[in-house]
């Protein structure tokens, strides 16, 4: 299609708002520029679907994810924005609202809204609980209505405080798509009763995600970290300059044996991934002038704290493909109905861990020009709406997940390797709504077992998780008729059609023997 | 089973083991469903768990996966089920003349303990259900006793899901190792109870009263079948009875539906949310404060 035809299609689209049209027009404009100089090998790998630049654009002029130091901002005010330091909660919320509109990201909407309880606690001392509730509720509604993107992420916890508790209460009441919410859990700091409140919220609106605070904190330095967008863990006052992801399924298809995969094919495509990472981050850091921003001058971000994310997906398919190679080698055939394959058989799972360990060692030993301590960060990527026949990250394919306990046990050993985050989604059927203690127990055990992030989707909830973000089931139904106020619903609708996400198996508890209402 | 056999080798006939359930007691639970029941409920939702296999072998030829074979154990014919070949088509259940189930697994106490151990961090406890679990009481006692004696498992609660037919002698053997029981009260009047289950409900009342007195009655369950059960007709007496157990007695209302049901009960009406809410409100009006409604209706 000619560029002009594409632009006309966007301009005349009946479902997009003017603002959404502007965004799509800008994307097309950037896409009409020639791609950064890259080798023919990288180009071939991109065209062949082995490496993907996440449609970040041909000439990156803003980082993928930015995590400003909001605490410093509230403390010092901003010369550029002509703001004095915040003196009270109203000023703090107002100042944050202003800065959110100046924090770029791949979505043009901030992906990180801050560790809100930490940064707001200095302003709430002595405040009446009802007053605090009303102010934060208005703030929450404002976020959903003006920055309507489910990638936008608030962090709270691990300490027990009134802002944290009030936000959990408001989030459960409003059940909005935005903002997304991560609750940090630290067994040494967080009371069980507070984790139980968070687990009960999950039963009602599939939020928050529970992050393993000690595990994340030990991966980053004292200045801290944040969880943004689809559970990406990144340095605070920094972020991700780019995310390039490797399709492990396609890599596995190019291998002639398991040894060939580990010794030749995987290292080769990892080196191509790094080449693309280098090219993209070099342009951003050297040509785009992004780091001339007031965010840098006022020390809200620091160029040295940006790292490329080395993403992977299609682990399940890669393992199954490699196992089939092995079966062909030994020429064994079996008529068994025993569940085999990734997520089910011990051998398959072991092979998966071995791949994760190999990726970890490659990423930790490969220097990059613009990285966190000179390195990229490994990330299990949660999928995008265009993915077909390939499972996000290291997840078990939709519809084939085992029971929640076996599910967690099968994936736990991967989590140690994915410093920049990993999103596994546990689908639990709706009967858990009347038994939030069960959710609490699953969550606590998963984190104890080494999960970095616990995310659950309760099957009948209208709010549901698509790859890594939340959409409303009813919005997906309605989107085709009338469009949506929310930027991510379009992605959700596309993902639902392409990836069979609505078929994800809800666990049927005691289906035959104790249909849950009767037992 | 010989009395000199070490207790840890006691076996149970298990129709299903669920590693995770959130509808069989408080929190997250591993559930063992034991095969065999002493009731013949017309409305049974799992009729194939009632009988015990007598090794007649009628199912073997009908299995499309060749997962069933006849073997001899202890000089008796037994069906051997190959779990890995089975595709769960349930043809064997349909042809069984005994309302039994060849797809059972025999587990020793030791084997169950190993499974529990592997997932102990994920669960708040275990529930033994059925069939009628209390028919395999010696196994349950040994299992619960072993859990309570293990330093790594003793925090798990041990619960029994039962039709309440166990004798008081039986309960007294189990009580020292039991944390709580969920008891089905299938009907209020003994005639109705007999019509539905084939047995009267005298033992059920005795069980409920003993458990309440010992603080081990986790909940009384009422399965409501509009027009068939008699909870509404007997609402005053029923409420009085439940109140005497304690005003805070947890009463779980379940809604009858047709899933898994066979024969006559298929002509009975399903219980709707409105039916359940009407029953709940009748109980609430009479002073009961802990009524639990179904989380979904089929």
PDB file of C-alpha atoms in Angstrom, chain B residues 5-216:
ATOM      1  CA  UNK B   5       0.703 -54.555  58.543  1.00  0.00           C
ATOM      2  CA  UNK B   6       2.511 -51.268  59.269  1.00  0.00           C
ATOM      3  CA  UNK B   7      -0.020 -48.424  59.230  1.00  0.00           C
ATOM      4  CA  UNK B   8       1.942 -46.462  56.676  1.00  0.00           C
ATOM      5  CA  UNK B   9       1.184 -49.181  54.103  1.00  0.00           C
ATOM      6  CA  UNK B  10      -2.583 -48.824  54.477  1.00  0.00           C
ATOM      7  CA  UNK B  11      -4.123 -48.308  51.074  1.00  0.00           C
ATOM      8  CA  UNK B  12      -7.013 -46.234  49.822  1.00  0.00           C
ATOM      9  CA  UNK B  13      -9.002 -46.662  46.633  1.00  0.00           C
ATOM     10  CA  UNK B  14      -8.879 -43.205  45.127  1.00  0.00           C
ATOM     11  CA  UNK B  15     -11.024 -42.098  42.216  1.00  0.00           C
ATOM     12  CA  UNK B  16      -9.289 -38.756  41.873  1.00  0.00           C
ATOM     13  CA  UNK B  17      -6.567 -36.683  43.457  1.00  0.00           C
ATOM     14  CA  UNK B  18      -6.785 -32.934  42.922  1.00  0.00           C
ATOM     15  CA  UNK B  19      -3.597 -31.068  43.778  1.00  0.00           C
ATOM     16  CA  UNK B  20      -5.424 -27.730  44.048  1.00  0.00           C
ATOM     17  CA  UNK B  21      -8.980 -26.872  44.948  1.00  0.00           C
ATOM     18  CA  UNK B  22     -10.497 -23.701  46.342  1.00  0.00           C
ATOM     19  CA  UNK B  23     -13.992 -25.101  46.931  1.00  0.00           C
ATOM     20  CA  UNK B  24     -13.316 -27.918  49.411  1.00  0.00           C
ATOM     21  CA  UNK B  25     -12.765 -26.086  52.665  1.00  0.00           C
ATOM     22  CA  UNK B  26     -10.760 -23.079  53.813  1.00  0.00           C
ATOM     23  CA  UNK B  27      -7.956 -21.863  51.559  1.00  0.00           C
ATOM     24  CA  UNK B  28      -6.066 -23.859  49.003  1.00  0.00           C
ATOM     25  CA  UNK B  29      -6.424 -27.613  49.445  1.00  0.00           C
ATOM     26  CA  UNK B  30      -5.319 -30.933  48.064  1.00  0.00           C
ATOM     27  CA  UNK B  31      -8.380 -33.150  47.745  1.00  0.00           C
ATOM     28  CA  UNK B  32      -8.577 -36.916  47.710  1.00  0.00           C
ATOM     29  CA  UNK B  33     -11.802 -38.375  46.351  1.00  0.00           C
ATOM     30  CA  UNK B  34     -12.249 -41.919  47.631  1.00  0.00           C
ATOM     31  CA  UNK B  35     -14.221 -44.445  45.600  1.00  0.00           C
ATOM     32  CA  UNK B  36     -17.411 -45.998  47.017  1.00  0.00           C
ATOM     33  CA  UNK B  37     -20.529 -44.672  48.756  1.00  0.00           C
ATOM     34  CA  UNK B  38     -23.166 -46.143  51.080  1.00  0.00           C
ATOM     35  CA  UNK B  39     -25.914 -43.813  49.824  1.00  0.00           C
ATOM     36  CA  UNK B  40     -27.767 -44.193  46.522  1.00  0.00           C
ATOM     37  CA  UNK B  41     -28.738 -40.568  45.992  1.00  0.00           C
ATOM     38  CA  UNK B  42     -31.072 -40.150  43.029  1.00  0.00           C
ATOM     39  CA  UNK B  43     -29.498 -36.765  42.383  1.00  0.00           C
ATOM     40  CA  UNK B  44     -25.859 -37.905  42.639  1.00  0.00           C
ATOM     41  CA  UNK B  45     -23.631 -35.703  40.459  1.00  0.00           C
ATOM     42  CA  UNK B  46     -20.913 -38.382  40.304  1.00  0.00           C
ATOM     43  CA  UNK B  47     -22.813 -41.689  40.169  1.00  0.00           C
ATOM     44  CA  UNK B  48     -19.739 -43.604  39.009  1.00  0.00           C
ATOM     45  CA  UNK B  49     -18.114 -43.020  42.406  1.00  0.00           C
ATOM     46  CA  UNK B  50     -20.816 -44.997  44.239  1.00  0.00           C
ATOM     47  CA  UNK B  51     -19.895 -48.599  43.449  1.00  0.00           C
ATOM     48  CA  UNK B  52     -16.767 -50.627  43.946  1.00  0.00           C
ATOM     49  CA  UNK B  53     -15.414 -52.559  41.003  1.00  0.00           C
ATOM     50  CA  UNK B  54     -15.934 -56.328  41.296  1.00  0.00           C
ATOM     51  CA  UNK B  55     -13.585 -57.182  38.449  1.00  0.00           C
ATOM     52  CA  UNK B  56     -16.324 -58.432  36.090  1.00  0.00           C
ATOM     53  CA  UNK B  57     -14.319 -57.125  33.143  1.00  0.00           C
ATOM     54  CA  UNK B  58     -17.286 -55.876  31.074  1.00  0.00           C
ATOM     55  CA  UNK B  59     -15.526 -52.561  30.446  1.00  0.00           C
ATOM     56  CA  UNK B  60     -12.298 -54.007  29.068  1.00  0.00           C
ATOM     57  CA  UNK B  61     -13.374 -54.662  25.493  1.00  0.00           C
ATOM     58  CA  UNK B  62     -15.096 -51.273  25.191  1.00  0.00           C
ATOM     59  CA  UNK B  63     -11.971 -49.230  25.924  1.00  0.00           C
ATOM     60  CA  UNK B  64     -10.820 -47.592  22.666  1.00  0.00           C
ATOM     61  CA  UNK B  65      -7.351 -46.924  24.096  1.00  0.00           C
ATOM     62  CA  UNK B  66      -6.773 -50.464  25.417  1.00  0.00           C
ATOM     63  CA  UNK B  67      -6.004 -48.910  28.783  1.00  0.00           C
ATOM     64  CA  UNK B  68      -7.853 -51.583  30.818  1.00  0.00           C
ATOM     65  CA  UNK B  69      -6.651 -55.130  31.514  1.00  0.00           C
ATOM     66  CA  UNK B  70      -7.772 -57.907  33.848  1.00  0.00           C
ATOM     67  CA  UNK B  71      -5.224 -58.925  36.451  1.00  0.00           C
ATOM     68  CA  UNK B  72      -5.248 -61.167  39.488  1.00  0.00           C
ATOM     69  CA  UNK B  73      -4.294 -59.679  42.835  1.00  0.00           C
ATOM     70  CA  UNK B  74      -4.777 -61.480  46.177  1.00  0.00           C
ATOM     71  CA  UNK B  75      -6.529 -64.231  44.239  1.00  0.00           C
ATOM     72  CA  UNK B  76      -9.207 -61.800  43.064  1.00  0.00           C
ATOM     73  CA  UNK B  77      -9.906 -60.396  39.626  1.00  0.00           C
ATOM     74  CA  UNK B  78      -9.020 -56.739  39.380  1.00  0.00           C
ATOM     75  CA  UNK B  79      -9.054 -54.255  36.550  1.00  0.00           C
ATOM     76  CA  UNK B  80      -5.710 -52.622  35.898  1.00  0.00           C
ATOM     77  CA  UNK B  81      -5.962 -49.103  34.497  1.00  0.00           C
ATOM     78  CA  UNK B  82      -3.071 -47.664  32.477  1.00  0.00           C
ATOM     79  CA  UNK B  83      -3.323 -43.956  33.209  1.00  0.00           C
ATOM     80  CA  UNK B  84      -0.884 -43.021  30.464  1.00  0.00           C
ATOM     81  CA  UNK B  85      -2.877 -44.768  27.718  1.00  0.00           C
ATOM     82  CA  UNK B  86      -6.265 -43.508  28.904  1.00  0.00           C
ATOM     83  CA  UNK B  87      -7.810 -40.625  26.970  1.00  0.00           C
ATOM     84  CA  UNK B  88     -10.539 -40.032  29.605  1.00  0.00           C
ATOM     85  CA  UNK B  89     -13.383 -40.813  27.199  1.00  0.00           C
ATOM     86  CA  UNK B  90     -15.387 -42.324  30.106  1.00  0.00           C
ATOM     87  CA  UNK B  91     -16.833 -45.179  28.004  1.00  0.00           C
ATOM     88  CA  UNK B  92     -15.963 -47.567  30.851  1.00  0.00           C
ATOM     89  CA  UNK B  93     -18.101 -45.553  33.264  1.00  0.00           C
ATOM     90  CA  UNK B  94     -21.067 -45.689  30.919  1.00  0.00           C
ATOM     91  CA  UNK B  95     -20.975 -49.495  30.529  1.00  0.00           C
ATOM     92  CA  UNK B  96     -20.263 -50.417  34.166  1.00  0.00           C
ATOM     93  CA  UNK B  97     -23.104 -52.490  35.665  1.00  0.00           C
ATOM     94  CA  UNK B  98     -21.957 -51.605  39.231  1.00  0.00           C
ATOM     95  CA  UNK B  99     -21.939 -47.777  39.075  1.00  0.00           C
ATOM     96  CA  UNK B 100     -18.251 -48.259  39.686  1.00  0.00           C
ATOM     97  CA  UNK B 101     -15.096 -46.911  38.164  1.00  0.00           C
ATOM     98  CA  UNK B 102     -12.178 -48.940  36.866  1.00  0.00           C
ATOM     99  CA  UNK B 103     -10.073 -45.768  36.747  1.00  0.00           C
ATOM    100  CA  UNK B 104      -9.057 -45.823  40.370  1.00  0.00           C
ATOM    101  CA  UNK B 105      -5.600 -45.655  41.872  1.00  0.00           C
ATOM    102  CA  UNK B 106      -4.551 -47.418  45.041  1.00  0.00           C
ATOM    103  CA  UNK B 107      -2.379 -45.175  47.156  1.00  0.00           C
ATOM    104  CA  UNK B 108      -0.630 -46.025  50.401  1.00  0.00           C
ATOM    105  CA  UNK B 109      -0.466 -43.458  53.185  1.00  0.00           C
ATOM    106  CA  UNK B 110       3.226 -43.104  52.419  1.00  0.00           C
ATOM    107  CA  UNK B 111       2.590 -42.301  48.757  1.00  0.00           C
ATOM    108  CA  UNK B 112       0.024 -39.644  49.613  1.00  0.00           C
ATOM    109  CA  UNK B 113       2.417 -38.125  52.158  1.00  0.00           C
ATOM    110  CA  UNK B 114       5.083 -37.833  49.463  1.00  0.00           C
ATOM    111  CA  UNK B 115       2.663 -35.987  47.171  1.00  0.00           C
ATOM    112  CA  UNK B 116       1.585 -33.632  49.948  1.00  0.00           C
ATOM    113  CA  UNK B 117       5.194 -33.001  50.855  1.00  0.00           C
ATOM    114  CA  UNK B 118       6.015 -31.928  47.325  1.00  0.00           C
ATOM    115  CA  UNK B 119       3.396 -29.186  47.367  1.00  0.00           C
ATOM    116  CA  UNK B 120       3.081 -28.363  51.038  1.00  0.00           C
ATOM    117  CA  UNK B 121       3.872 -24.648  50.603  1.00  0.00           C
ATOM    118  CA  UNK B 122       0.983 -24.169  48.200  1.00  0.00           C
ATOM    119  CA  UNK B 123      -1.813 -25.528  50.349  1.00  0.00           C
ATOM    120  CA  UNK B 124      -3.518 -24.756  53.634  1.00  0.00           C
ATOM    121  CA  UNK B 125      -4.542 -28.340  54.133  1.00  0.00           C
ATOM    122  CA  UNK B 126      -6.016 -31.495  52.736  1.00  0.00           C
ATOM    123  CA  UNK B 127      -9.614 -32.618  52.387  1.00  0.00           C
ATOM    124  CA  UNK B 128     -10.721 -36.212  52.014  1.00  0.00           C
ATOM    125  CA  UNK B 129     -13.955 -36.482  50.065  1.00  0.00           C
ATOM    126  CA  UNK B 130     -15.776 -39.104  48.033  1.00  0.00           C
ATOM    127  CA  UNK B 131     -17.821 -41.151  47.327  1.00  0.00           C
ATOM    128  CA  UNK B 132     -18.248 -41.440  51.049  1.00  0.00           C
ATOM    129  CA  UNK B 133     -14.788 -41.024  52.474  1.00  0.00           C
ATOM    130  CA  UNK B 134     -15.571 -42.396  55.933  1.00  0.00           C
ATOM    131  CA  UNK B 135     -16.045 -45.881  54.437  1.00  0.00           C
ATOM    132  CA  UNK B 136     -12.228 -45.985  54.305  1.00  0.00           C
ATOM    133  CA  UNK B 137     -11.822 -44.655  57.841  1.00  0.00           C
ATOM    134  CA  UNK B 138      -8.676 -46.629  58.886  1.00  0.00           C
ATOM    135  CA  UNK B 139      -6.769 -45.123  55.957  1.00  0.00           C
ATOM    136  CA  UNK B 140      -7.952 -41.613  56.803  1.00  0.00           C
ATOM    137  CA  UNK B 141      -6.998 -41.964  60.454  1.00  0.00           C
ATOM    138  CA  UNK B 142      -3.492 -43.142  59.555  1.00  0.00           C
ATOM    139  CA  UNK B 143      -3.068 -40.384  56.981  1.00  0.00           C
ATOM    140  CA  UNK B 144      -4.210 -37.584  59.303  1.00  0.00           C
ATOM    141  CA  UNK B 145      -2.175 -39.012  62.181  1.00  0.00           C
ATOM    142  CA  UNK B 146       0.956 -39.046  59.999  1.00  0.00           C
ATOM    143  CA  UNK B 147       0.356 -35.445  58.848  1.00  0.00           C
ATOM    144  CA  UNK B 148      -0.043 -34.234  62.426  1.00  0.00           C
ATOM    145  CA  UNK B 149       3.127 -36.099  63.447  1.00  0.00           C
ATOM    146  CA  UNK B 150       5.284 -34.628  60.673  1.00  0.00           C
ATOM    147  CA  UNK B 151       7.060 -31.381  61.627  1.00  0.00           C
ATOM    148  CA  UNK B 152       6.901 -30.188  58.014  1.00  0.00           C
ATOM    149  CA  UNK B 153       3.224 -30.990  57.476  1.00  0.00           C
ATOM    150  CA  UNK B 154       1.636 -30.410  60.866  1.00  0.00           C
ATOM    151  CA  UNK B 155       0.509 -26.873  59.932  1.00  0.00           C
ATOM    152  CA  UNK B 156      -1.846 -28.360  57.306  1.00  0.00           C
ATOM    153  CA  UNK B 157      -5.464 -28.722  58.348  1.00  0.00           C
ATOM    154  CA  UNK B 158      -7.060 -32.127  57.855  1.00  0.00           C
ATOM    155  CA  UNK B 159     -10.716 -32.071  56.855  1.00  0.00           C
ATOM    156  CA  UNK B 160     -13.361 -34.593  55.940  1.00  0.00           C
ATOM    157  CA  UNK B 161     -16.210 -34.107  53.494  1.00  0.00           C
ATOM    158  CA  UNK B 162     -18.930 -36.580  54.473  1.00  0.00           C
ATOM    159  CA  UNK B 163     -22.584 -37.584  54.220  1.00  0.00           C
ATOM    160  CA  UNK B 164     -22.625 -37.897  58.006  1.00  0.00           C
ATOM    161  CA  UNK B 165     -23.411 -41.612  58.126  1.00  0.00           C
ATOM    162  CA  UNK B 166     -20.346 -42.508  60.194  1.00  0.00           C
ATOM    163  CA  UNK B 167     -21.101 -43.972  63.630  1.00  0.00           C
ATOM    164  CA  UNK B 168     -20.210 -42.129  66.827  1.00  0.00           C
ATOM    165  CA  UNK B 169     -17.586 -44.803  67.545  1.00  0.00           C
ATOM    166  CA  UNK B 170     -16.018 -44.046  64.184  1.00  0.00           C
ATOM    167  CA  UNK B 171     -16.009 -40.298  64.849  1.00  0.00           C
ATOM    168  CA  UNK B 172     -14.339 -40.764  68.212  1.00  0.00           C
ATOM    169  CA  UNK B 173     -11.471 -42.628  66.562  1.00  0.00           C
ATOM    170  CA  UNK B 174     -11.006 -39.854  63.984  1.00  0.00           C
ATOM    171  CA  UNK B 175     -11.589 -36.753  66.144  1.00  0.00           C
ATOM    172  CA  UNK B 176      -8.095 -36.507  67.664  1.00  0.00           C
ATOM    173  CA  UNK B 177      -6.630 -36.015  64.181  1.00  0.00           C
ATOM    174  CA  UNK B 178      -9.453 -34.097  62.508  1.00  0.00           C
ATOM    175  CA  UNK B 179      -9.591 -30.302  62.187  1.00  0.00           C
ATOM    176  CA  UNK B 180     -13.063 -30.062  60.755  1.00  0.00           C
ATOM    177  CA  UNK B 181     -15.779 -31.731  58.733  1.00  0.00           C
ATOM    178  CA  UNK B 182     -18.249 -30.585  56.086  1.00  0.00           C
ATOM    179  CA  UNK B 183     -21.439 -32.580  56.491  1.00  0.00           C
ATOM    180  CA  UNK B 184     -24.205 -32.888  53.912  1.00  0.00           C
ATOM    181  CA  UNK B 185     -27.720 -32.757  55.291  1.00  0.00           C
ATOM    182  CA  UNK B 186     -29.575 -34.090  52.266  1.00  0.00           C
ATOM    183  CA  UNK B 187     -33.084 -33.544  53.660  1.00  0.00           C
ATOM    184  CA  UNK B 188     -34.815 -32.478  56.863  1.00  0.00           C
ATOM    185  CA  UNK B 189     -37.518 -35.153  57.244  1.00  0.00           C
ATOM    186  CA  UNK B 190     -36.340 -38.723  57.416  1.00  0.00           C
ATOM    187  CA  UNK B 191     -38.901 -39.782  54.775  1.00  0.00           C
ATOM    188  CA  UNK B 192     -37.541 -37.242  52.306  1.00  0.00           C
ATOM    189  CA  UNK B 193     -34.006 -38.265  53.179  1.00  0.00           C
ATOM    190  CA  UNK B 194     -34.891 -41.897  52.587  1.00  0.00           C
ATOM    191  CA  UNK B 195     -36.576 -41.048  49.286  1.00  0.00           C
ATOM    192  CA  UNK B 196     -33.506 -39.192  48.023  1.00  0.00           C
ATOM    193  CA  UNK B 197     -30.673 -41.286  49.453  1.00  0.00           C
ATOM    194  CA  UNK B 198     -32.110 -44.686  50.305  1.00  0.00           C
ATOM    195  CA  UNK B 199     -31.160 -44.259  53.992  1.00  0.00           C
ATOM    196  CA  UNK B 200     -32.614 -42.325  56.905  1.00  0.00           C
ATOM    197  CA  UNK B 201     -30.878 -39.336  58.461  1.00  0.00           C
ATOM    198  CA  UNK B 202     -30.696 -40.306  62.127  1.00  0.00           C
ATOM    199  CA  UNK B 203     -26.919 -40.875  62.015  1.00  0.00           C
ATOM    200  CA  UNK B 204     -26.417 -37.593  60.169  1.00  0.00           C
ATOM    201  CA  UNK B 205     -27.996 -35.591  62.992  1.00  0.00           C
ATOM    202  CA  UNK B 206     -25.907 -37.484  65.551  1.00  0.00           C
ATOM    203  CA  UNK B 207     -22.735 -36.737  63.576  1.00  0.00           C
ATOM    204  CA  UNK B 208     -23.560 -33.052  63.176  1.00  0.00           C
ATOM    205  CA  UNK B 209     -24.312 -32.668  66.882  1.00  0.00           C
ATOM    206  CA  UNK B 210     -21.130 -34.431  67.985  1.00  0.00           C
ATOM    207  CA  UNK B 211     -18.979 -32.373  65.617  1.00  0.00           C
ATOM    208  CA  UNK B 212     -20.584 -29.110  66.741  1.00  0.00           C
ATOM    209  CA  UNK B 213     -20.072 -30.017  70.369  1.00  0.00           C
ATOM    210  CA  UNK B 214     -16.397 -30.804  69.655  1.00  0.00           C
ATOM    211  CA  UNK B 215     -15.959 -27.511  67.702  1.00  0.00           C
ATOM    212  CA  UNK B 216     -15.174 -29.524  64.580  1.00  0.00           C
TER     213      UNK B 216
END
